Amino acid sequence: MDLFREAIIDHYKHPRHKGNLEDADVHRHETNPFCGDEITIYLKIEDDVVTDAAFDGRGCAISQASASMIMEEIIGMPVTELKEWGKEDVLDLLGIEIGPVRLKCALLPLKALKAGLYGMTEWPD
């Protein structure tokens, strides 16, 4: 359990894939009105596969670490597989018990990811 907590703190202090992507195929901003956390995700997609991913935002350690871990995990994944992702996939990445108050924080990047993917009207080649 401590290893997972250390990983969350590391991703929060040293986020992976933080920033924006020029000419992203998917760009989606979401906020958590209860705590003020914000996440914007950027994805580049070629042949139905995520070739690059990034996020930007601000908020608590859980939301920012979750975004960092998700971005790291999804590069190379097919969009069709990502559309099947759910709460358990994110909680497995985090590896710790998340209480109901923090659950919205942990799932905010997933919300942005899914909204962005389902909002795409054209698939890039």
Coordinates of N, CA and C in Angstrom, one line a residue:
M1 N 0.8 -1.2 0.0 CA 0.0 0.0 0.0 C 0.9 1.3 0.0
D2 N 1.9 1.2 0.8 CA 2.8 2.4 0.8 C 3.5 2.7 -0.5
L3 N 3.8 1.6 -1.3 CA 4.3 1.8 -2.6 C 3.4 2.6 -3.5
F4 N 2.1 2.2 -3.4 CA 1.1 2.9 -4.3 C 1.0 4.4 -3.8
R5 N 1.0 4.7 -2.5 CA 1.0 6.0 -2.1 C 2.2 6.8 -2.6
E6 N 3.3 6.2 -2.5 CA 4.6 6.8 -3.0 C 4.5 7.1 -4.5
A7 N 3.9 6.2 -5.2 CA 3.7 6.4 -6.7 C 2.8 7.6 -7.0
I8 N 1.7 7.7 -6.2 CA 0.8 8.8 -6.3 C 1.5 10.2 -6.0
I9 N 2.3 10.2 -5.0 CA 3.0 11.4 -4.6 C 4.0 11.7 -5.7
D10 N 4.7 10.7 -6.2 CA 5.7 10.9 -7.3 C 5.0 11.5 -8.5
H11 N 3.9 10.9 -8.9 CA 3.2 11.4 -10.1 C 2.7 12.8 -9.9
Y12 N 2.3 13.2 -8.7 CA 1.8 14.5 -8.4 C 3.0 15.5 -8.4
K13 N 4.1 15.1 -7.8 CA 5.3 16.1 -7.8 C 6.0 16.1 -9.1
H14 N 6.0 15.0 -9.9 CA 6.7 14.9 -11.1 C 5.8 14.3 -12.2
P15 N 4.8 15.1 -12.6 CA 3.8 14.5 -13.5 C 4.4 14.1 -14.9
R16 N 3.9 13.0 -15.4 CA 4.4 12.6 -16.7 C 3.4 13.1 -17.8
H17 N 3.9 13.5 -18.9 CA 3.1 14.0 -20.0 C 2.2 15.2 -19.7
K18 N 2.8 16.1 -18.9 CA 2.0 17.3 -18.5 C 2.4 18.4 -19.5
G19 N 1.4 19.1 -20.0 CA 1.5 20.1 -21.0 C 0.5 20.0 -22.0
N20 N 0.6 20.6 -23.1 CA -0.4 20.4 -24.2 C 0.2 19.9 -25.4
L21 N -0.6 19.3 -26.3 CA -0.1 18.8 -27.6 C -0.6 19.7 -28.7
E22 N 0.3 20.2 -29.5 CA -0.1 20.9 -30.7 C -0.9 20.0 -31.6
D23 N -1.9 20.5 -32.2 CA -2.7 19.8 -33.2 C -3.2 18.5 -32.7
A24 N -3.7 18.5 -31.4 CA -4.3 17.3 -30.8 C -5.6 16.9 -31.5
D25 N -5.8 15.7 -31.7 CA -7.1 15.2 -32.3 C -8.2 15.2 -31.3
V26 N -7.9 15.1 -30.0 CA -8.9 15.2 -29.0 C -8.4 16.2 -28.0
H27 N -9.2 17.1 -27.6 CA -8.9 18.2 -26.6 C -10.1 18.3 -25.8
R28 N -10.1 18.0 -24.5 CA -11.3 18.1 -23.6 C -10.9 18.7 -22.2
H29 N -11.7 19.6 -21.8 CA -11.5 20.2 -20.5 C -12.7 19.8 -19.6
E30 N -12.4 19.4 -18.4 CA -13.4 19.1 -17.4 C -13.0 19.7 -16.0
T31 N -14.0 20.0 -15.2 CA -13.8 20.5 -13.9 C -14.6 19.7 -12.9
N32 N -14.2 19.7 -11.7 CA -14.9 19.2 -10.6 C -15.5 20.3 -9.8
P33 N -16.8 20.7 -9.9 CA -17.3 21.9 -9.3 C -17.3 21.8 -7.7
F34 N -17.1 20.6 -7.2 CA -17.1 20.4 -5.7 C -15.8 20.9 -5.1
C35 N -14.7 20.7 -5.8 CA -13.4 21.0 -5.2 C -12.6 22.0 -6.0
G36 N -13.0 22.2 -7.3 CA -12.3 23.1 -8.1 C -11.2 22.5 -9.0
D37 N -11.0 21.2 -8.9 CA -9.9 20.5 -9.7 C -10.3 20.7 -11.2
E38 N -9.3 20.9 -12.0 CA -9.4 21.0 -13.5 C -8.4 20.1 -14.2
I39 N -8.9 19.5 -15.3 CA -8.1 18.7 -16.1 C -8.4 19.0 -17.6
T40 N -7.4 19.1 -18.4 CA -7.6 19.2 -19.8 C -6.7 18.1 -20.4
I41 N -7.3 17.2 -21.2 CA -6.5 16.2 -21.9 C -6.4 16.5 -23.4
Y42 N -5.3 16.0 -23.9 CA -4.9 16.1 -25.3 C -4.5 14.8 -25.8
L43 N -5.0 14.3 -26.9 CA -4.7 13.1 -27.5 C -4.4 13.2 -29.0
K44 N -3.4 12.5 -29.4 CA -3.1 12.4 -30.9 C -3.4 10.9 -31.2
I45 N -4.2 10.7 -32.3 CA -4.7 9.4 -32.6 C -4.4 9.1 -34.1
E46 N -3.8 8.0 -34.4 CA -3.6 7.5 -35.7 C -4.0 6.1 -35.9
D47 N -4.8 5.8 -36.9 CA -5.3 4.4 -37.1 C -5.9 3.9 -35.9
D48 N -6.8 4.6 -35.2 CA -7.5 4.2 -34.0 C -6.6 3.9 -32.8
V49 N -5.4 4.4 -32.8 CA -4.5 4.1 -31.7 C -4.0 5.5 -31.1
V50 N -4.0 5.6 -29.8 CA -3.4 6.8 -29.2 C -1.9 6.8 -29.4
T51 N -1.4 7.7 -30.1 CA 0.0 7.8 -30.4 C 0.8 8.8 -29.4
D52 N 0.0 9.7 -28.8 CA 0.6 10.6 -27.8 C -0.6 11.1 -27.0
A53 N -0.2 11.4 -25.7 CA -1.2 11.9 -24.8 C -0.6 12.9 -23.8
A54 N -1.3 13.9 -23.4 CA -0.8 14.9 -22.4 C -2.0 15.4 -21.7
F55 N -1.7 16.0 -20.6 CA -2.8 16.7 -19.8 C -2.2 18.0 -19.2
D56 N -3.1 18.8 -18.8 CA -2.8 20.0 -18.1 C -3.9 20.2 -17.0
G57 N -3.6 20.9 -16.0 CA -4.6 21.2 -15.0 C -4.0 21.5 -13.7
R58 N -4.9 21.6 -12.7 CA -4.5 21.9 -11.4 C -5.5 21.3 -10.4
G59 N -5.1 21.0 -9.3 CA -6.0 20.4 -8.3 C -5.2 19.5 -7.3
C60 N -5.9 18.7 -6.6 CA -5.3 17.9 -5.5 C -4.4 16.8 -6.1
A61 N -3.7 16.2 -5.2 CA -2.7 15.1 -5.6 C -3.4 14.0 -6.3
I62 N -4.6 13.6 -5.9 CA -5.3 12.5 -6.5 C -5.7 12.8 -7.9
S63 N -6.2 13.9 -8.2 CA -6.7 14.2 -9.6 C -5.5 14.3 -10.5
Q64 N -4.4 15.0 -10.0 CA -3.2 15.2 -10.9 C -2.4 13.9 -11.1
A65 N -2.3 13.1 -10.0 CA -1.6 11.9 -10.2 C -2.4 10.9 -11.1
S66 N -3.7 10.9 -10.9 CA -4.5 10.1 -11.8 C -4.4 10.4 -13.2
A67 N -4.4 11.7 -13.5 CA -4.2 12.2 -14.9 C -2.8 11.7 -15.4
S68 N -1.8 11.9 -14.7 CA -0.4 11.5 -15.1 C -0.3 10.0 -15.3
M69 N -0.9 9.2 -14.4 CA -0.9 7.8 -14.6 C -1.7 7.3 -15.8
I70 N -2.8 7.9 -16.0 CA -3.7 7.6 -17.2 C -2.9 7.9 -18.5
M71 N -2.4 9.1 -18.6 CA -1.7 9.5 -19.8 C -0.5 8.5 -20.1
E72 N 0.2 8.1 -19.1 CA 1.3 7.2 -19.3 C 0.8 5.8 -19.8
E73 N -0.4 5.4 -19.3 CA -0.9 4.1 -19.5 C -1.5 4.0 -20.9
I74 N -2.2 5.1 -21.4 CA -3.0 4.9 -22.6 C -2.2 5.1 -24.0
I75 N -1.0 5.6 -23.9 CA -0.2 5.7 -25.2 C 0.0 4.3 -25.7
G76 N -0.4 4.2 -27.0 CA -0.3 2.9 -27.6 C -1.6 2.0 -27.6
M77 N -2.6 2.5 -26.9 CA -3.8 1.8 -26.8 C -4.8 2.1 -27.9
P78 N -5.6 1.1 -28.3 CA -6.6 1.4 -29.3 C -7.8 2.2 -28.7
V79 N -8.3 3.1 -29.4 CA -9.4 4.0 -29.0 C -10.6 3.1 -28.5
T80 N -10.9 2.0 -29.3 CA -12.0 1.1 -29.0 C -11.8 0.5 -27.6
E81 N -10.6 0.2 -27.2 CA -10.3 -0.3 -25.9 C -10.5 0.7 -24.8
L82 N -10.0 2.0 -25.1 CA -10.2 3.1 -24.2 C -11.6 3.4 -23.9
K83 N -12.5 3.3 -24.9 CA -13.9 3.6 -24.7 C -14.5 2.6 -23.7
E84 N -13.9 1.5 -23.5 CA -14.4 0.5 -22.5 C -13.9 0.8 -21.1
W85 N -12.9 1.6 -20.9 CA -12.4 1.9 -19.6 C -13.4 2.4 -18.7
G86 N -13.2 2.1 -17.4 CA -14.2 2.5 -16.4 C -13.5 2.8 -15.1
K87 N -14.3 3.0 -14.1 CA -13.8 3.4 -12.8 C -12.7 2.4 -12.2
E88 N -13.0 1.1 -12.4 CA -12.1 0.1 -11.9 C -10.7 0.2 -12.5
D89 N -10.6 0.5 -13.8 CA -9.3 0.7 -14.5 C -8.5 1.8 -13.8
V90 N -9.1 2.9 -13.5 CA -8.4 4.0 -12.9 C -8.0 3.6 -11.4
L91 N -8.9 3.0 -10.7 CA -8.6 2.6 -9.3 C -7.5 1.6 -9.3
D92 N -7.5 0.7 -10.3 CA -6.4 -0.3 -10.3 C -5.0 0.5 -10.5
L93 N -5.0 1.5 -11.4 CA -3.8 2.2 -11.6 C -3.3 2.9 -10.3
L94 N -4.3 3.5 -9.6 CA -3.9 4.2 -8.4 C -3.5 3.3 -7.3
G95 N -4.2 2.1 -7.2 CA -3.8 1.1 -6.3 C -4.1 1.3 -4.8
I96 N -4.9 2.3 -4.5 CA -5.2 2.5 -3.1 C -6.7 2.7 -3.0
E97 N -7.2 2.5 -1.8 CA -8.6 2.7 -1.5 C -8.9 4.2 -1.6
I98 N -10.0 4.5 -2.4 CA -10.3 5.9 -2.6 C -11.7 6.1 -2.0
G99 N -11.9 7.0 -1.0 CA -13.2 7.3 -0.4 C -14.1 8.0 -1.3
P100 N -15.4 8.1 -1.0 CA -16.3 8.7 -1.9 C -16.1 10.2 -2.2
V101 N -15.5 10.9 -1.2 CA -15.2 12.3 -1.5 C -14.1 12.5 -2.5
R102 N -13.1 11.7 -2.5 CA -12.0 11.8 -3.4 C -12.2 11.0 -4.7
L103 N -13.3 10.2 -4.8 CA -13.5 9.4 -6.0 C -13.7 10.3 -7.2
K104 N -14.5 11.4 -7.1 CA -14.7 12.4 -8.2 C -13.3 13.0 -8.7
C105 N -12.4 13.2 -7.7 CA -11.1 13.7 -8.1 C -10.3 12.7 -8.9
A106 N -10.4 11.4 -8.4 CA -9.6 10.4 -9.1 C -10.2 10.1 -10.5
L107 N -11.5 10.3 -10.7 CA -12.1 9.9 -12.0 C -12.2 11.1 -12.9
L108 N -11.9 12.3 -12.5 CA -12.0 13.5 -13.4 C -11.2 13.3 -14.7
P109 N -10.0 12.8 -14.7 CA -9.3 12.6 -15.9 C -10.0 11.6 -16.8
L110 N -10.6 10.5 -16.2 CA -11.3 9.6 -17.0 C -12.5 10.2 -17.7
K111 N -13.2 11.0 -16.9 CA -14.4 11.8 -17.4 C -13.9 12.6 -18.7
A112 N -12.8 13.3 -18.6 CA -12.4 14.1 -19.7 C -12.0 13.2 -20.9
L113 N -11.3 12.1 -20.6 CA -10.9 11.2 -21.6 C -12.1 10.6 -22.4
K114 N -13.1 10.1 -21.6 CA -14.2 9.5 -22.3 C -15.1 10.5 -23.0
A115 N -15.3 11.7 -22.4 CA -16.0 12.8 -23.1 C -15.3 13.2 -24.4
G116 N -14.0 13.3 -24.3 CA -13.2 13.6 -25.5 C -13.3 12.6 -26.6
L117 N -13.2 11.3 -26.2 CA -13.3 10.3 -27.2 C -14.7 10.1 -27.8
Y118 N -15.7 10.2 -27.0 CA -17.1 10.1 -27.5 C -17.5 11.3 -28.3
G119 N -16.8 12.4 -28.0 CA -17.2 13.7 -28.7 C -16.6 13.8 -30.1
M120 N -15.6 12.9 -30.4 CA -15.0 13.0 -31.7 C -16.0 12.7 -32.8
T121 N -16.1 13.6 -33.8 CA -17.0 13.3 -34.9 C -16.2 12.8 -36.1
E122 N -15.0 13.0 -36.2 CA -14.2 12.5 -37.3 C -13.0 11.8 -36.7
W123 N -12.6 10.6 -37.2 CA -11.5 9.9 -36.7 C -10.3 10.2 -37.6
P124 N -9.2 10.6 -37.1 CA -8.0 11.0 -37.9 C -7.5 9.7 -38.5
D125 N -6.8 9.9 -39.7 CA -6.2 8.7 -40.4 C -4.9 8.3 -39.8

